[in-house]
Amino acid sequence: MPIENTLSIIKPDATKRNLTGLINAKFEKAGLKIIAQKRLQLSEDMAQKFYEVHKDRPFYNDLVSFMTSGPVVVQVLSGNNAVKLNRDIMGATNPEEADAGTIRKEFAESIEANSVHGSDSLENANLEIAFFFAAVELFS
Ligand code: ADP
Ligand code: MG
């Protein structure tokens, strides 16, 4: 299986509740390696750009407010099939539809405050990693 890199974000609802370690334990237990990581406060401009694909959705402005409401942890996860594996560990967008044992089932507060972001394709993973990290910041 191909080694892939994917972008993961631990969202403000989770950093506020001190869940960074419990969430990352799930990624590491599944074999994903954290090869880059930083904690930062997103500006409104960054959050708008990051979620630009959703700009016409009714929840866009709320989503930008939520993502700037506290610190986030942005990180690069690496491993076999990392894009899909990360999405599987995260669970469905709506925690009510997420499978047992997934991050969103266990920790999400709502469909918006759902604790984690994960890239949805390899192409988007590369774009999203470049949005937050310089190539020299990735451990290889
Ligand atoms: P995912 O994060 O699972 O890839 P999307 O890309 O569809 O989901 O949406 C991006 C983020 O926007 C979600 O993770 C969630 O925080 C928020 N969101 C999605 N759908 C809704 C909704 N119906 N109401 C409020 N927030 C939403
Ligand atoms: Mg998405």
PDB file of C-alpha atoms and ligand atoms in Angstrom:
ATOM      1  CA  MET A   1       0.000   0.000   0.000  1.00  0.00           C
ATOM      2  CA  PRO A   2       1.234   3.491  -0.768  1.00  0.00           C
ATOM      3  CA  ILE A   3       2.618   5.720   1.993  1.00  0.00           C
ATOM      4  CA  GLU A   4       0.584   8.924   1.945  1.00  0.00           C
ATOM      5  CA  ASN A   5       0.587  12.172   3.914  1.00  0.00           C
ATOM      6  CA  THR A   6      -2.674  13.839   4.924  1.00  0.00           C
ATOM      7  CA  LEU A   7      -3.652  16.992   6.807  1.00  0.00           C
ATOM      8  CA  SER A   8      -5.357  16.662  10.178  1.00  0.00           C
ATOM      9  CA  ILE A   9      -6.721  19.524  12.306  1.00  0.00           C
ATOM     10  CA  ILE A  10      -7.795  19.183  15.915  1.00  0.00           C
ATOM     11  CA  LYS A  11     -10.570  21.773  16.105  1.00  0.00           C
ATOM     12  CA  PRO A  12     -11.265  24.378  18.846  1.00  0.00           C
ATOM     13  CA  ASP A  13     -14.008  22.341  20.552  1.00  0.00           C
ATOM     14  CA  ALA A  14     -11.431  19.597  21.190  1.00  0.00           C
ATOM     15  CA  THR A  15      -8.436  21.774  22.166  1.00  0.00           C
ATOM     16  CA  LYS A  16     -10.693  23.616  24.661  1.00  0.00           C
ATOM     17  CA  ARG A  17     -11.614  20.314  26.312  1.00  0.00           C
ATOM     18  CA  ASN A  18      -7.954  19.158  26.471  1.00  0.00           C
ATOM     19  CA  LEU A  19      -8.573  16.253  24.078  1.00  0.00           C
ATOM     20  CA  THR A  20      -5.436  16.592  21.910  1.00  0.00           C
ATOM     21  CA  GLY A  21      -3.697  13.618  23.469  1.00  0.00           C
ATOM     22  CA  LEU A  22      -6.715  11.314  23.460  1.00  0.00           C
ATOM     23  CA  ILE A  23      -7.377  12.118  19.789  1.00  0.00           C
ATOM     24  CA  ASN A  24      -3.775  11.639  18.715  1.00  0.00           C
ATOM     25  CA  ALA A  25      -3.616   8.355  20.624  1.00  0.00           C
ATOM     26  CA  LYS A  26      -6.244   7.016  18.210  1.00  0.00           C
ATOM     27  CA  PHE A  27      -4.185   8.035  15.160  1.00  0.00           C
ATOM     28  CA  GLU A  28      -0.970   6.599  16.597  1.00  0.00           C
ATOM     29  CA  LYS A  29      -2.652   3.366  17.699  1.00  0.00           C
ATOM     30  CA  ALA A  30      -3.838   2.872  14.113  1.00  0.00           C
ATOM     31  CA  GLY A  31      -0.273   3.243  12.836  1.00  0.00           C
ATOM     32  CA  LEU A  32      -0.344   6.820  11.570  1.00  0.00           C
ATOM     33  CA  LYS A  33       2.769   8.867  12.356  1.00  0.00           C
ATOM     34  CA  ILE A  34       2.620  12.587  13.175  1.00  0.00           C
ATOM     35  CA  ILE A  35       5.410  13.999  10.989  1.00  0.00           C
ATOM     36  CA  ALA A  36       4.648  17.704  11.519  1.00  0.00           C
ATOM     37  CA  GLN A  37       2.554  19.531  14.104  1.00  0.00           C
ATOM     38  CA  LYS A  38       1.818  23.028  15.397  1.00  0.00           C
ATOM     39  CA  ARG A  39      -0.770  24.724  17.601  1.00  0.00           C
ATOM     40  CA  LEU A  40      -2.031  28.051  16.355  1.00  0.00           C
ATOM     41  CA  GLN A  41      -4.909  30.489  16.351  1.00  0.00           C
ATOM     42  CA  LEU A  42      -6.441  30.733  12.869  1.00  0.00           C
ATOM     43  CA  SER A  43      -7.158  34.238  11.635  1.00  0.00           C
ATOM     44  CA  GLU A  44     -10.533  34.874  10.015  1.00  0.00           C
ATOM     45  CA  ASP A  45      -8.736  35.243   6.686  1.00  0.00           C
ATOM     46  CA  MET A  46      -7.000  31.856   7.021  1.00  0.00           C
ATOM     47  CA  ALA A  47     -10.202  30.064   8.054  1.00  0.00           C
ATOM     48  CA  GLN A  48     -12.117  31.613   5.146  1.00  0.00           C
ATOM     49  CA  LYS A  49      -9.421  30.547   2.674  1.00  0.00           C
ATOM     50  CA  PHE A  50      -9.066  27.056   4.116  1.00  0.00           C
ATOM     51  CA  TYR A  51     -12.819  26.405   3.832  1.00  0.00           C
ATOM     52  CA  GLU A  52     -13.288  28.334   0.573  1.00  0.00           C
ATOM     53  CA  VAL A  53     -14.888  25.282  -1.138  1.00  0.00           C
ATOM     54  CA  HIS A  54     -17.795  25.691   1.311  1.00  0.00           C
ATOM     55  CA  LYS A  55     -18.248  29.465   0.819  1.00  0.00           C
ATOM     56  CA  ASP A  56     -21.727  29.118  -0.702  1.00  0.00           C
ATOM     57  CA  ARG A  57     -22.995  26.723   1.982  1.00  0.00           C
ATOM     58  CA  PRO A  58     -25.376  28.092   4.645  1.00  0.00           C
ATOM     59  CA  PHE A  59     -23.027  27.065   7.463  1.00  0.00           C
ATOM     60  CA  TYR A  60     -19.904  28.813   6.061  1.00  0.00           C
ATOM     61  CA  ASN A  61     -19.917  31.948   8.264  1.00  0.00           C
ATOM     62  CA  ASP A  62     -20.655  29.928  11.407  1.00  0.00           C
ATOM     63  CA  LEU A  63     -17.912  27.474  10.497  1.00  0.00           C
ATOM     64  CA  VAL A  64     -15.357  30.291  10.126  1.00  0.00           C
ATOM     65  CA  SER A  65     -16.423  31.744  13.521  1.00  0.00           C
ATOM     66  CA  PHE A  66     -16.140  28.329  15.138  1.00  0.00           C
ATOM     67  CA  MET A  67     -12.708  27.585  13.636  1.00  0.00           C
ATOM     68  CA  THR A  68     -11.371  30.935  14.944  1.00  0.00           C
ATOM     69  CA  SER A  69     -12.945  30.553  18.418  1.00  0.00           C
ATOM     70  CA  GLY A  70      -9.817  29.017  19.971  1.00  0.00           C
ATOM     71  CA  PRO A  71      -6.548  27.307  19.144  1.00  0.00           C
ATOM     72  CA  VAL A  72      -6.301  24.484  16.652  1.00  0.00           C
ATOM     73  CA  VAL A  73      -3.592  21.841  16.211  1.00  0.00           C
ATOM     74  CA  VAL A  74      -2.618  21.388  12.565  1.00  0.00           C
ATOM     75  CA  GLN A  75      -0.639  18.248  11.820  1.00  0.00           C
ATOM     76  CA  VAL A  76       0.501  15.970   9.043  1.00  0.00           C
ATOM     77  CA  LEU A  77      -0.281  12.271   9.447  1.00  0.00           C
ATOM     78  CA  SER A  78       1.747   9.770   7.435  1.00  0.00           C
ATOM     79  CA  GLY A  79       1.233   6.081   6.763  1.00  0.00           C
ATOM     80  CA  ASN A  80      -0.224   3.416   4.497  1.00  0.00           C
ATOM     81  CA  ASN A  81      -3.403   4.736   2.891  1.00  0.00           C
ATOM     82  CA  ALA A  82      -3.277   7.694   5.297  1.00  0.00           C
ATOM     83  CA  VAL A  83      -6.005   9.765   3.612  1.00  0.00           C
ATOM     84  CA  LYS A  84      -8.701   7.103   3.933  1.00  0.00           C
ATOM     85  CA  LEU A  85      -7.390   5.670   7.198  1.00  0.00           C
ATOM     86  CA  ASN A  86      -7.575   9.120   8.823  1.00  0.00           C
ATOM     87  CA  ARG A  87     -11.152   9.597   7.554  1.00  0.00           C
ATOM     88  CA  ASP A  88     -12.117   6.165   8.918  1.00  0.00           C
ATOM     89  CA  ILE A  89     -10.663   6.966  12.357  1.00  0.00           C
ATOM     90  CA  MET A  90     -12.458  10.358  12.356  1.00  0.00           C
ATOM     91  CA  GLY A  91     -15.912   8.969  11.521  1.00  0.00           C
ATOM     92  CA  ALA A  92     -18.809  10.627   9.717  1.00  0.00           C
ATOM     93  CA  THR A  93     -19.168  14.443   9.650  1.00  0.00           C
ATOM     94  CA  ASN A  94     -22.348  14.208  11.748  1.00  0.00           C
ATOM     95  CA  PRO A  95     -21.426  12.510  15.045  1.00  0.00           C
ATOM     96  CA  GLU A  96     -24.914  10.986  15.222  1.00  0.00           C
ATOM     97  CA  GLU A  97     -24.024   9.016  12.074  1.00  0.00           C
ATOM     98  CA  ALA A  98     -20.466   8.152  13.099  1.00  0.00           C
ATOM     99  CA  ASP A  99     -19.475   4.556  13.848  1.00  0.00           C
ATOM    100  CA  ALA A 100     -18.691   3.444  17.402  1.00  0.00           C
ATOM    101  CA  GLY A 101     -15.057   3.984  18.350  1.00  0.00           C
ATOM    102  CA  THR A 102     -14.482   6.869  15.949  1.00  0.00           C
ATOM    103  CA  ILE A 103     -13.212  10.254  17.159  1.00  0.00           C
ATOM    104  CA  ARG A 104     -16.382  12.060  16.167  1.00  0.00           C
ATOM    105  CA  LYS A 105     -18.638   9.480  17.844  1.00  0.00           C
ATOM    106  CA  GLU A 106     -16.680   9.699  21.079  1.00  0.00           C
ATOM    107  CA  PHE A 107     -15.798  13.381  21.222  1.00  0.00           C
ATOM    108  CA  ALA A 108     -17.769  15.608  18.807  1.00  0.00           C
ATOM    109  CA  GLU A 109     -20.263  18.063  20.273  1.00  0.00           C
ATOM    110  CA  SER A 110     -22.264  18.655  17.061  1.00  0.00           C
ATOM    111  CA  ILE A 111     -22.121  18.402  13.261  1.00  0.00           C
ATOM    112  CA  GLU A 112     -20.177  21.699  13.306  1.00  0.00           C
ATOM    113  CA  ALA A 113     -18.063  21.275  16.445  1.00  0.00           C
ATOM    114  CA  ASN A 114     -16.921  17.830  15.359  1.00  0.00           C
ATOM    115  CA  SER A 115     -13.414  17.841  16.837  1.00  0.00           C
ATOM    116  CA  VAL A 116     -11.311  17.016  13.757  1.00  0.00           C
ATOM    117  CA  HIS A 117     -10.700  17.853  10.115  1.00  0.00           C
ATOM    118  CA  GLY A 118      -9.134  15.425   7.641  1.00  0.00           C
ATOM    119  CA  SER A 119      -8.296  15.832   3.963  1.00  0.00           C
ATOM    120  CA  ASP A 120     -10.786  14.045   1.691  1.00  0.00           C
ATOM    121  CA  SER A 121      -8.428  13.106  -1.197  1.00  0.00           C
ATOM    122  CA  LEU A 122      -4.705  12.832  -1.854  1.00  0.00           C
ATOM    123  CA  GLU A 123      -4.881  15.870  -4.123  1.00  0.00           C
ATOM    124  CA  ASN A 124      -6.543  17.979  -1.414  1.00  0.00           C
ATOM    125  CA  ALA A 125      -4.154  16.575   1.202  1.00  0.00           C
ATOM    126  CA  ASN A 126      -1.180  17.956  -0.726  1.00  0.00           C
ATOM    127  CA  LEU A 127      -2.871  21.359  -1.130  1.00  0.00           C
ATOM    128  CA  GLU A 128      -3.919  21.503   2.530  1.00  0.00           C
ATOM    129  CA  ILE A 129      -0.471  20.452   3.813  1.00  0.00           C
ATOM    130  CA  ALA A 130       1.117  23.211   1.688  1.00  0.00           C
ATOM    131  CA  PHE A 131      -1.406  25.703   3.138  1.00  0.00           C
ATOM    132  CA  PHE A 132       0.076  25.215   6.632  1.00  0.00           C
ATOM    133  CA  PHE A 133       3.574  23.781   6.255  1.00  0.00           C
ATOM    134  CA  ALA A 134       6.753  24.393   4.304  1.00  0.00           C
ATOM    135  CA  ALA A 135       8.327  21.241   2.855  1.00  0.00           C
ATOM    136  CA  VAL A 136      11.290  21.555   5.280  1.00  0.00           C
ATOM    137  CA  GLU A 137       8.896  21.296   8.250  1.00  0.00           C
ATOM    138  CA  LEU A 138       7.863  17.724   7.371  1.00  0.00           C
ATOM    139  CA  PHE A 139       9.911  15.017   9.034  1.00  0.00           C
ATOM    140  CA  SER A 140      10.797  12.232   6.639  1.00  0.00           C
TER     141      SER A 140
HETATM  142  P1  ADP B   1     -15.858  16.800   6.682  1.00  0.00           P
HETATM  143  O1  ADP B   1     -15.164  17.657   7.739  1.00  0.00           O
HETATM  144  O2  ADP B   1     -16.384  15.518   7.247  1.00  0.00           O
HETATM  145  O3  ADP B   1     -15.025  16.607   5.445  1.00  0.00           O
HETATM  146  P2  ADP B   1     -17.401  18.762   5.156  1.00  0.00           P
HETATM  147  O4  ADP B   1     -16.162  18.969   4.332  1.00  0.00           O
HETATM  148  O5  ADP B   1     -18.664  18.477   4.437  1.00  0.00           O
HETATM  149  O6  ADP B   1     -17.180  17.608   6.239  1.00  0.00           O
HETATM  150  O7  ADP B   1     -17.657  20.053   6.051  1.00  0.00           O
HETATM  151  C1  ADP B   1     -16.593  20.765   6.614  1.00  0.00           C
HETATM  152  C2  ADP B   1     -16.960  21.114   8.045  1.00  0.00           C
HETATM  153  O8  ADP B   1     -18.077  22.013   8.029  1.00  0.00           O
HETATM  154  C3  ADP B   1     -17.443  19.943   8.908  1.00  0.00           C
HETATM  155  O9  ADP B   1     -16.402  19.172   9.446  1.00  0.00           O
HETATM  156  C4  ADP B   1     -18.232  20.674   9.978  1.00  0.00           C
HETATM  157  O10 ADP B   1     -17.374  21.276  10.945  1.00  0.00           O
HETATM  158  C5  ADP B   1     -18.905  21.766   9.160  1.00  0.00           C
HETATM  159  N1  ADP B   1     -20.233  21.352   8.672  1.00  0.00           N
HETATM  160  C6  ADP B   1     -20.509  20.464   7.667  1.00  0.00           C
HETATM  161  N2  ADP B   1     -21.826  20.312   7.480  1.00  0.00           N
HETATM  162  C7  ADP B   1     -22.423  21.149   8.378  1.00  0.00           C
HETATM  163  C8  ADP B   1     -23.778  21.473   8.687  1.00  0.00           C
HETATM  164  N3  ADP B   1     -24.802  20.888   8.032  1.00  0.00           N
HETATM  165  N4  ADP B   1     -24.008  22.366   9.683  1.00  0.00           N
HETATM  166  C9  ADP B   1     -22.993  22.961  10.356  1.00  0.00           C
HETATM  167  N5  ADP B   1     -21.677  22.708  10.109  1.00  0.00           N
HETATM  168  C10 ADP B   1     -21.397  21.810   9.132  1.00  0.00           C
HETATM  169 MG    MG B   2     -14.329  18.033   4.095  1.00  0.00          MG
END
